[in-house]
Coordinates of N, CA and C in Angstrom, one line a residue:
Chain A
X30 N 11.1 11.9 -13.5 CA 11.0 12.1 -12.1 C 11.2 10.8 -11.3
X31 N 12.2 10.8 -10.4 CA 12.5 9.6 -9.7 C 11.4 9.3 -8.8
X32 N 11.2 7.9 -8.6 CA 10.2 7.5 -7.7 C 10.7 7.4 -6.2
X33 N 9.9 6.7 -5.4 CA 10.3 6.4 -4.1 C 11.5 5.4 -4.0
X34 N 12.5 5.7 -3.3 CA 13.7 4.9 -3.3 C 13.9 4.3 -1.9
X35 N 14.0 3.0 -1.8 CA 14.2 2.3 -0.5 C 15.5 1.5 -0.5
X36 N 16.2 1.6 0.6 CA 17.4 0.8 0.7 C 17.5 0.3 2.1
X37 N 18.1 -0.9 2.3 CA 18.5 -1.8 1.3 C 17.3 -2.6 0.7
X38 N 17.4 -3.2 -0.4 CA 16.3 -3.9 -1.0 C 16.1 -5.3 -0.3
X39 N 17.2 -5.9 0.1 CA 17.1 -7.2 0.8 C 18.1 -7.2 1.9
X40 N 17.7 -7.8 3.0 CA 18.6 -8.0 4.1 C 18.2 -9.2 5.0
X41 N 19.2 -9.8 5.6 CA 19.0 -11.0 6.5 C 19.6 -10.6 7.8
X42 N 18.8 -10.8 8.9 CA 19.3 -10.5 10.2 C 19.0 -11.8 11.1
X43 N 19.5 -11.8 12.3 CA 19.2 -12.8 13.2 C 18.4 -12.2 14.4
X44 N 17.7 -13.1 15.1 CA 16.9 -12.7 16.2 C 17.7 -11.9 17.2
X45 N 17.1 -10.8 17.7 CA 17.8 -10.0 18.7 C 18.5 -8.8 18.1
X46 N 18.9 -8.9 16.8 CA 19.6 -7.8 16.2 C 18.6 -6.6 15.9
X47 N 19.1 -5.5 15.5 CA 18.3 -4.4 15.1 C 18.6 -4.1 13.6
X48 N 17.6 -3.4 13.0 CA 17.8 -3.0 11.6 C 17.3 -1.6 11.3
X49 N 17.9 -0.9 10.4 CA 17.5 0.4 10.0 C 17.3 0.4 8.5
X50 N 16.1 0.9 8.1 CA 15.7 0.9 6.7 C 15.5 2.4 6.3
X51 N 15.9 2.7 5.0 CA 15.9 4.0 4.6 C 14.9 4.3 3.4
X52 N 14.3 5.5 3.4 CA 13.4 5.8 2.3 C 13.6 7.2 1.9
X53 N 13.8 7.4 0.6 CA 13.8 8.8 0.0 C 12.5 9.0 -0.8
X54 N 11.7 9.9 -0.5 CA 10.4 10.1 -1.1 C 10.6 10.8 -2.5
X55 N 9.6 10.9 -3.3 CA 9.6 11.6 -4.5 C 9.9 13.0 -4.2
X56 N 10.7 13.6 -5.1 CA 11.1 15.0 -4.9 C 9.9 15.9 -4.7
X57 N 9.9 16.7 -3.7 CA 8.8 17.6 -3.4 C 7.7 17.0 -2.5
X58 N 7.7 15.7 -2.3 CA 6.8 15.1 -1.4 C 7.3 15.3 0.1
X59 N 6.4 15.7 1.0 CA 6.8 15.9 2.3 C 6.3 14.9 3.3
X60 N 5.4 14.0 2.9 CA 4.9 13.0 3.8 C 5.4 11.7 3.4
X61 N 5.8 10.9 4.4 CA 6.3 9.6 4.2 C 5.6 8.6 5.2
X62 N 5.1 7.5 4.6 CA 4.4 6.5 5.5 C 5.1 5.2 5.3
X63 N 5.0 4.4 6.3 CA 5.6 3.1 6.3 C 4.6 2.0 6.5
X64 N 4.7 0.9 5.8 CA 3.8 -0.2 5.9 C 4.5 -1.5 5.9
X65 N 4.0 -2.5 6.7 CA 4.6 -3.8 6.7 C 3.6 -4.7 5.9
X66 N 4.2 -5.5 5.0 CA 3.4 -6.5 4.2 C 3.9 -7.9 4.5
X67 N 3.0 -8.7 5.0 CA 3.2 -10.2 5.2 C 2.1 -10.9 4.5
X68 N 2.4 -12.2 4.2 CA 1.3 -13.0 3.5 C 0.1 -13.2 4.4
X69 N 0.3 -13.3 5.7 CA -0.9 -13.5 6.5 C -1.7 -12.3 6.8
X70 N -1.1 -11.2 7.0 CA -1.8 -9.9 7.4 C -2.0 -8.9 6.3
X71 N -1.3 -9.1 5.2 CA -1.4 -8.1 4.1 C -0.6 -6.9 4.5
X72 N -1.0 -5.7 4.0 CA -0.4 -4.5 4.3 C -0.9 -3.8 5.5
X73 N -0.1 -3.5 6.5 CA -0.5 -2.9 7.7 C 0.3 -1.6 7.9
X74 N -0.4 -0.6 8.3 CA 0.2 0.7 8.5 C 1.1 0.7 9.8
X75 N 2.3 1.3 9.6 CA 3.2 1.4 10.8 C 3.2 2.8 11.3
X76 N 3.6 3.8 10.5 CA 3.6 5.2 10.9 C 3.7 6.1 9.7
X77 N 3.4 7.4 10.0 CA 3.5 8.4 9.0 C 4.2 9.6 9.6
X78 N 5.1 10.2 8.8 CA 5.8 11.4 9.1 C 5.6 12.5 8.1
X79 N 5.4 13.7 8.7 CA 5.2 14.9 7.8 C 6.0 16.0 8.5
X80 N 6.8 16.7 7.7 CA 7.6 17.8 8.3 C 8.3 17.4 9.6
X81 N 9.0 16.2 9.5 CA 9.8 15.7 10.6 C 9.0 15.3 11.9
X82 N 7.7 15.3 11.8 CA 6.8 15.0 13.0 C 6.0 13.8 12.7
X83 N 5.9 12.9 13.6 CA 5.1 11.7 13.5 C 3.6 12.1 13.5
X84 N 2.9 11.9 12.5 CA 1.5 12.3 12.4 C 0.5 11.2 12.9
X85 N 0.9 10.0 12.7 CA 0.0 8.9 13.0 C 0.8 7.6 13.2
X86 N 0.3 6.7 14.0 CA 1.1 5.5 14.3 C 0.1 4.3 14.3
X87 N 0.5 3.2 13.7 CA -0.3 2.0 13.7 C -0.1 1.2 15.0
X88 N -0.7 0.0 15.0 CA -0.7 -0.8 16.2 C 0.4 -1.8 16.2
X89 N 1.6 -1.2 16.4 CA 2.8 -2.1 16.4 C 3.6 -1.8 17.7
X90 N 4.4 -2.7 18.2 CA 5.1 -2.5 19.5 C 6.1 -1.4 19.4
X91 N 6.6 -1.0 20.5 CA 7.6 0.1 20.5 C 8.9 -0.2 19.9
X92 N 9.1 -1.5 19.6 CA 10.4 -1.9 19.0 C 10.5 -1.3 17.6
X93 N 9.3 -0.9 17.0 CA 9.3 -0.2 15.7 C 9.3 1.3 15.9
X94 N 10.2 1.9 15.3 CA 10.3 3.4 15.4 C 10.8 4.0 14.1
X95 N 10.6 5.3 14.0 CA 11.0 5.9 12.8 C 11.3 7.4 13.0
X96 N 11.8 8.0 12.0 CA 12.1 9.4 12.0 C 12.1 10.0 10.6
X97 N 12.0 11.3 10.5 CA 12.1 12.0 9.2 C 13.0 13.1 9.3
X98 N 13.8 13.3 8.3 CA 14.8 14.4 8.3 C 14.3 15.6 7.6
X99 N 15.1 16.7 7.7 CA 14.6 18.0 7.1 C 14.5 17.9 5.6
X100 N 15.1 17.0 5.0 CA 15.0 16.8 3.5 C 13.9 15.8 3.1
X101 N 13.1 15.5 4.1 CA 12.0 14.5 3.9 C 12.3 13.1 3.9
X102 N 13.6 12.8 3.8 CA 14.0 11.4 3.8 C 13.6 10.8 5.2
X103 N 13.3 9.5 5.2 CA 12.9 8.9 6.4 C 13.6 7.6 6.7
X104 N 13.7 7.2 7.9 CA 14.3 5.9 8.3 C 13.3 5.3 9.3
X105 N 13.3 3.9 9.2 CA 12.6 3.2 10.3 C 13.5 2.2 10.9
X106 N 13.4 2.0 12.2 CA 14.2 1.1 12.9 C 13.4 0.0 13.6
X107 N 13.9 -1.2 13.6 CA 13.3 -2.3 14.4 C 14.3 -2.9 15.3
X108 N 14.1 -2.8 16.6 CA 15.1 -3.3 17.5 C 14.6 -4.7 18.0
X109 N 15.6 -5.4 18.6 CA 15.3 -6.8 19.1 C 14.4 -7.6 18.2
X110 N 15.0 -7.8 17.0 CA 14.2 -8.5 16.0 C 13.7 -9.9 16.4
X111 N 12.4 -10.1 15.9 CA 11.8 -11.4 16.2 C 11.5 -12.1 14.8
X112 N 11.3 -13.4 14.8 CA 11.1 -14.1 13.6 C 9.9 -13.5 12.8
X113 N 8.9 -13.1 13.6 CA 7.7 -12.6 13.0 C 7.8 -11.2 12.3
X114 N 9.0 -10.6 12.5 CA 9.3 -9.3 11.8 C 9.7 -9.5 10.4
X115 N 9.9 -10.7 9.9 CA 10.2 -11.0 8.5 C 9.0 -10.5 7.7
X116 N 9.3 -9.6 6.8 CA 8.3 -9.0 6.0 C 8.9 -8.2 4.9
X117 N 8.0 -7.6 4.0 CA 8.4 -6.6 3.1 C 8.0 -5.3 3.7
X118 N 8.9 -4.4 3.9 CA 8.6 -3.1 4.5 C 8.6 -2.1 3.4
X119 N 7.4 -1.4 3.3 CA 7.2 -0.5 2.2 C 7.1 0.9 2.6
X120 N 7.6 1.8 1.9 CA 7.6 3.2 2.1 C 6.7 3.9 1.1
X121 N 5.9 4.8 1.5 CA 5.0 5.5 0.5 C 5.2 7.0 0.7
X122 N 5.2 7.8 -0.3 CA 5.2 9.2 -0.2 C 4.1 9.9 -0.8
X123 N 3.7 11.1 -0.3 CA 2.7 11.9 -0.8 C 3.1 13.3 -0.6
X124 N 2.4 14.2 -1.4 CA 2.8 15.6 -1.4 C 2.6 16.2 0.0
X125 N 1.5 15.9 0.6 CA 1.2 16.5 1.9 C 0.5 15.4 2.8
X126 N -0.1 15.9 3.9 CA -0.7 15.0 4.8 C -2.1 15.5 5.1
X127 N -2.9 14.6 5.8 CA -4.2 15.0 6.2 C -5.2 15.1 5.1
X128 N -6.1 16.1 5.2 CA -7.2 16.2 4.2 C -6.7 16.2 2.8
X129 N -5.6 16.9 2.5 CA -5.2 17.1 1.2 C -4.1 16.1 0.7
X130 N -4.1 15.0 1.4 CA -3.1 14.0 1.1 C -2.9 13.7 -0.4
X131 N -3.9 13.4 -1.1 CA -3.8 13.0 -2.5 C -3.3 11.6 -2.6
X132 N -2.6 11.3 -3.7 CA -2.2 10.0 -4.0 C -0.9 9.6 -3.2
X133 N -0.9 8.3 -2.8 CA 0.3 7.7 -2.2 C 1.1 6.9 -3.2
X134 N 2.4 7.1 -3.3 CA 3.2 6.3 -4.2 C 4.2 5.5 -3.4
X135 N 4.3 4.2 -3.7 CA 5.1 3.3 -3.0 C 6.4 3.0 -3.6
X136 N 7.4 2.7 -2.8 CA 8.7 2.2 -3.3 C 8.6 0.7 -3.5
X137 N 9.8 0.1 -3.9 CA 9.9 -1.3 -4.2 C 9.9 -2.1 -2.9
X138 N 10.2 -1.5 -1.8 CA 10.3 -2.2 -0.5 C 11.6 -2.7 -0.1
X139 N 11.8 -3.0 1.2 CA 12.9 -3.6 1.7 C 12.5 -5.0 2.3
X140 N 13.0 -6.0 1.8 CA 12.6 -7.4 2.2 C 13.5 -7.9 3.3
X141 N 13.0 -8.0 4.5 CA 13.7 -8.4 5.7 C 13.4 -9.8 6.0
X142 N 14.5 -10.6 6.2 CA 14.3 -12.0 6.7 C 15.0 -12.1 8.0
X143 N 14.3 -12.6 9.0 CA 14.9 -12.7 10.3 C 15.1 -14.2 10.6
X144 N 16.3 -14.6 10.9 CA 16.6 -16.1 11.1 C 16.8 -16.4 12.6
Chain B
X6 N -14.9 -9.0 12.0 CA -15.0 -8.7 10.6 C -13.9 -7.6 10.3
X7 N -13.1 -7.9 9.3 CA -12.1 -7.0 8.9 C -12.7 -5.7 8.2
X8 N -12.0 -4.6 8.3 CA -12.5 -3.4 7.8 C -12.7 -3.5 6.3
X9 N -11.8 -4.1 5.6 CA -11.8 -4.3 4.1 C -11.7 -5.8 3.8
X10 N -12.6 -6.3 3.0 CA -12.6 -7.7 2.6 C -12.4 -7.7 1.1
X11 N -11.5 -8.7 0.7 CA -11.2 -8.9 -0.7 C -10.9 -10.3 -0.9
X12 N -11.5 -10.9 -1.9 CA -11.3 -12.3 -2.2 C -9.8 -12.5 -2.7
X13 N -9.1 -13.4 -2.1 CA -7.7 -13.6 -2.4 C -7.4 -14.3 -3.8
X14 N -8.5 -14.9 -4.3 CA -8.3 -15.6 -5.6 C -7.5 -16.9 -5.4
X15 N -6.7 -17.4 -6.4 CA -6.5 -16.7 -7.6 C -7.7 -16.7 -8.6
X16 N -7.7 -15.7 -9.4 CA -8.7 -15.6 -10.4 C -8.0 -15.8 -11.8
X17 N -8.4 -16.8 -12.5 CA -7.8 -17.2 -13.7 C -8.7 -16.9 -14.9
X18 N -8.2 -16.2 -15.9 CA -9.0 -15.8 -17.0 C -8.2 -16.0 -18.3
X19 N -8.9 -16.1 -19.4 CA -8.1 -16.2 -20.7 C -7.8 -14.7 -21.2
X20 N -6.8 -14.6 -22.0 CA -6.5 -13.3 -22.6 C -7.7 -12.7 -23.3
X21 N -7.9 -11.4 -23.1 CA -9.1 -10.8 -23.8 C -10.3 -10.7 -23.0
X22 N -10.4 -11.4 -21.9 CA -11.6 -11.4 -21.0 C -11.7 -10.1 -20.3
X23 N -12.9 -9.9 -19.8 CA -13.2 -8.7 -18.9 C -13.1 -9.3 -17.5
X24 N -12.3 -8.6 -16.7 CA -12.0 -9.0 -15.3 C -12.8 -8.0 -14.4
X25 N -13.4 -8.6 -13.4 CA -14.0 -7.8 -12.3 C -13.4 -8.1 -11.0
X26 N -12.9 -7.2 -10.3 CA -12.3 -7.3 -9.0 C -13.0 -6.5 -8.0
X27 N -13.2 -7.0 -6.8 CA -14.1 -6.3 -5.9 C -13.6 -6.2 -4.5
X28 N -14.1 -5.2 -3.7 CA -13.8 -5.1 -2.3 C -15.1 -4.6 -1.6
X29 N -15.3 -5.1 -0.4 CA -16.3 -4.6 0.4 C -15.7 -4.0 1.7
X30 N -16.3 -3.0 2.3 CA -15.7 -2.4 3.5 C -16.8 -2.1 4.5
X31 N -16.4 -1.9 5.7 CA -17.4 -1.6 6.8 C -17.4 -0.2 7.3
X32 N -16.3 0.5 7.1 CA -16.2 1.9 7.7 C -16.8 2.9 6.8
X33 N -17.9 3.5 7.1 CA -18.6 4.4 6.3 C -17.9 5.8 6.2
X34 N -16.8 5.9 7.0 CA -16.0 7.2 6.9 C -15.1 7.2 5.8
X35 N -14.8 6.1 5.1 CA -13.9 6.0 4.0 C -14.5 6.9 2.9
X36 N -13.6 7.8 2.3 CA -14.0 8.7 1.3 C -13.1 8.6 0.0
X37 N -11.9 8.1 0.2 CA -11.0 8.0 -1.0 C -10.7 6.5 -1.2
X38 N -10.7 6.1 -2.5 CA -10.6 4.7 -2.8 C -9.6 4.5 -3.9
X39 N -8.7 3.5 -3.7 CA -7.6 3.3 -4.6 C -7.5 1.9 -5.0
X40 N -6.9 1.6 -6.2 CA -6.5 0.3 -6.6 C -5.1 0.3 -6.9
X41 N -4.4 -0.6 -6.4 CA -2.9 -0.8 -6.6 C -2.7 -2.1 -7.3
X42 N -1.7 -2.2 -8.2 CA -1.3 -3.4 -8.8 C 0.1 -3.8 -8.3
X43 N 0.3 -5.0 -7.9 CA 1.6 -5.4 -7.3 C 2.1 -6.7 -8.0
X44 N 3.2 -6.5 -8.7 CA 3.8 -7.7 -9.3 C 4.7 -8.3 -8.3
X45 N 5.0 -9.6 -8.5 CA 5.8 -10.4 -7.6 C 7.1 -9.7 -7.2
X46 N 7.4 -9.6 -5.9 CA 8.6 -9.0 -5.4 C 8.8 -7.5 -5.8
X47 N 7.7 -6.9 -6.1 CA 7.8 -5.4 -6.4 C 6.9 -4.7 -5.4
X48 N 7.0 -3.3 -5.4 CA 6.1 -2.5 -4.6 C 4.8 -2.3 -5.3
X49 N 3.7 -1.9 -4.6 CA 2.4 -1.6 -5.2 C 2.5 -0.4 -6.1
X50 N 1.8 -0.5 -7.2 CA 1.8 0.6 -8.2 C 0.4 1.1 -8.3
X51 N 0.2 2.5 -8.1 CA -1.1 3.0 -8.1 C -1.7 3.0 -9.5
X52 N -3.0 2.4 -9.6 CA -3.7 2.3 -10.8 C -4.8 3.3 -10.9
X53 N -5.6 3.4 -9.9 CA -6.8 4.2 -9.9 C -7.0 4.9 -8.6
X54 N -7.4 6.2 -8.6 CA -7.6 7.0 -7.4 C -8.9 7.7 -7.5
X55 N -9.9 7.4 -6.7 CA -11.2 8.0 -6.8 C -11.7 8.6 -5.5
X56 N -12.5 9.6 -5.6 CA -13.1 10.2 -4.4 C -14.6 10.0 -4.4
X57 N -15.1 9.5 -3.3 CA -16.6 9.3 -3.0 C -17.1 8.3 -4.1
X58 N -18.4 8.4 -4.4 CA -19.1 7.4 -5.2 C -18.9 7.8 -6.7
X59 N -19.1 6.8 -7.6 CA -19.1 7.1 -9.0 C -18.1 6.2 -9.7
X60 N -18.0 6.5 -11.0 CA -17.1 5.8 -11.9 C -15.9 6.6 -12.3
X61 N -14.8 6.0 -12.6 CA -13.6 6.6 -13.2 C -13.0 5.7 -14.2
X62 N -12.7 6.2 -15.4 CA -12.1 5.3 -16.4 C -10.7 5.8 -16.8
X63 N -9.8 4.8 -17.0 CA -8.5 5.2 -17.5 C -8.0 4.1 -18.4
X64 N -8.1 4.3 -19.7 CA -7.7 3.2 -20.6 C -8.6 2.0 -20.5
X65 N -7.9 0.9 -20.2 CA -8.7 -0.4 -20.1 C -9.2 -0.6 -18.7
X66 N -9.0 0.3 -17.8 CA -9.4 0.2 -16.4 C -10.5 1.1 -16.1
X67 N -11.5 0.6 -15.3 CA -12.6 1.4 -14.8 C -12.8 1.0 -13.3
X68 N -12.9 2.1 -12.5 CA -13.1 1.9 -11.1 C -14.5 2.4 -10.8
X69 N -15.2 1.6 -10.0 CA -16.5 2.0 -9.5 C -16.6 2.0 -8.0
X70 N -17.3 3.0 -7.5 CA -17.5 3.1 -6.0 C -18.9 3.2 -5.7
X71 N -19.5 2.4 -4.9 CA -20.9 2.5 -4.4 C -20.9 2.6 -2.9
X72 N -20.9 3.8 -2.4 CA -20.8 4.0 -1.0 C -22.0 3.5 -0.3
X73 N -23.2 3.6 -0.9 CA -24.4 3.1 -0.2 C -24.3 1.6 0.1
X74 N -23.6 0.9 -0.8 CA -23.4 -0.6 -0.5 C -22.1 -0.9 0.1
X75 N -21.2 0.1 0.2 CA -19.9 -0.1 0.7 C -19.1 -1.1 -0.1
X76 N -19.1 -0.9 -1.4 CA -18.6 -1.8 -2.4 C -17.9 -1.1 -3.5
X77 N -16.6 -1.6 -3.8 CA -15.9 -0.9 -4.8 C -15.4 -2.0 -5.8
X78 N -15.3 -1.6 -7.1 CA -14.9 -2.6 -8.1 C -13.9 -2.0 -9.0
X79 N -13.1 -2.9 -9.6 CA -12.1 -2.5 -10.7 C -12.4 -3.5 -11.8
X80 N -12.7 -2.9 -13.0 CA -12.9 -3.7 -14.2 C -11.7 -3.5 -15.1
X81 N -11.2 -4.6 -15.7 CA -10.2 -4.6 -16.7 C -10.7 -5.1 -18.0
X82 N -10.7 -4.3 -19.0 CA -11.2 -4.8 -20.3 C -10.0 -5.3 -21.1
X83 N -10.3 -6.3 -22.0 CA -9.3 -6.8 -22.9 C -8.0 -7.2 -22.1
X84 N -8.2 -8.1 -21.1 CA -7.1 -8.4 -20.2 C -5.9 -9.0 -21.0
X85 N -4.7 -8.7 -20.5 CA -3.5 -9.2 -21.1 C -2.7 -10.0 -20.1
X86 N -1.8 -10.9 -20.6 CA -1.0 -11.7 -19.7 C -0.1 -10.8 -18.8
X87 N 0.2 -9.6 -19.3 CA 1.0 -8.6 -18.5 C 0.1 -8.0 -17.3
X88 N -1.2 -8.3 -17.3 CA -2.0 -7.9 -16.2 C -2.0 -8.8 -15.0
X89 N -1.3 -10.0 -15.2 CA -1.2 -11.0 -14.2 C -0.4 -10.4 -13.0
X90 N -1.0 -10.2 -11.9 CA -0.5 -9.6 -10.7 C -1.5 -9.7 -9.6
X91 N -1.1 -9.2 -8.4 CA -2.0 -9.1 -7.3 C -2.6 -7.6 -7.3
X92 N -3.9 -7.6 -7.2 CA -4.6 -6.3 -7.2 C -5.1 -6.0 -5.8
X93 N -4.7 -4.8 -5.2 CA -5.0 -4.4 -3.9 C -5.9 -3.3 -3.9
X94 N -7.0 -3.4 -3.1 CA -7.9 -2.2 -3.0 C -7.4 -1.5 -1.7
X95 N -7.5 -0.2 -1.6 CA -7.1 0.6 -0.5 C -8.1 1.8 -0.3
X96 N -8.3 2.2 0.9 CA -9.2 3.3 1.2 C -8.7 4.1 2.4
X97 N -9.2 5.3 2.5 CA -8.9 6.1 3.7 C -10.0 7.2 4.0
X98 N -9.9 7.7 5.2 CA -10.8 8.8 5.6 C -10.4 10.1 5.0
X99 N -11.2 11.1 5.1 CA -10.9 12.3 4.4 C -9.8 13.1 5.2
X100 N -9.7 12.9 6.5 CA -8.7 13.7 7.2 C -7.4 13.0 7.5
X101 N -7.2 11.8 7.0 CA -6.0 11.1 7.3 C -5.3 10.6 6.0
X102 N -4.0 10.4 6.1 CA -3.3 9.8 5.0 C -3.2 8.3 5.1
X103 N -3.6 7.7 6.2 CA -3.4 6.3 6.4 C -4.4 5.5 5.5
X104 N -3.8 4.5 4.8 CA -4.6 3.6 4.0 C -4.9 2.3 4.7
X105 N -6.1 1.9 4.5 CA -6.5 0.5 4.9 C -6.6 -0.3 3.7
X106 N -5.9 -1.4 3.7 CA -5.8 -2.3 2.5 C -6.7 -3.5 2.6
X107 N -7.2 -4.0 1.5 CA -7.6 -5.4 1.4 C -6.4 -6.3 1.2
X108 N -6.6 -7.6 1.4 CA -5.4 -8.5 1.3 C -4.9 -8.7 -0.1
X109 N -5.7 -8.3 -1.1 CA -5.3 -8.5 -2.5 C -5.9 -9.7 -3.2
X110 N -6.2 -9.5 -4.5 CA -6.7 -10.6 -5.3 C -5.6 -10.9 -6.3
X111 N -5.2 -12.2 -6.4 CA -4.2 -12.6 -7.4 C -4.9 -12.9 -8.7
X112 N -4.5 -12.2 -9.8 CA -5.1 -12.4 -11.1 C -4.1 -13.1 -12.0
X113 N -4.6 -14.1 -12.7 CA -3.7 -14.8 -13.7 C -4.4 -14.8 -15.1
X114 N -3.8 -14.2 -16.0 CA -4.3 -14.1 -17.4 C -3.5 -15.0 -18.3
X115 N -4.1 -16.0 -18.8 CA -3.4 -16.9 -19.7 C -3.5 -16.6 -21.2
X116 N -2.4 -16.7 -21.9 CA -2.4 -16.4 -23.3 C -3.3 -17.3 -24.1

């Protein structure tokens, strides 16, 4: 059974540019969450999507956005990149959302460097 | 005070040692507790998943949750060099999928 797939794995952007990251969840999983991981702050929750609807959002500026498609694949977008956006962006999938969420499985992440 | 506190380490032990990793938390609403292992430049890998208080064992790994003390532990028996990684505790409320993570403890097991 394939795991969570994230693309691209590595990318370099310059300040002011925008970036789109993609996540394909485990087959059958309908919930996708995104987390940002930095050495200083650790893993911080960005947002969660379930059945193409945003269920929850973390404390990040509006430059961070996402969406989920009918096949449960998800994308996140960061506009007007800042140096502080350099991080490992992790996608996690679970069967469902809310009370019956169960286990969350993470992908390998997309490592973004902003110059 | 952060919601989840975890000693960053590094924790260095010889091969074969018993390792104890711990987290404390402040939010009494947390009901589900997890331990993830993360190798360098990789995503977190789920090791243990527990609900409420008690113990759970899986091979060389044992997870303990003490909700009265707001304290969780992961024990690794007969530690191996391949166990060298960062160990992250994570937890969530019953009604939400959102995980709150500790910052992780780096473990180094020397041959």
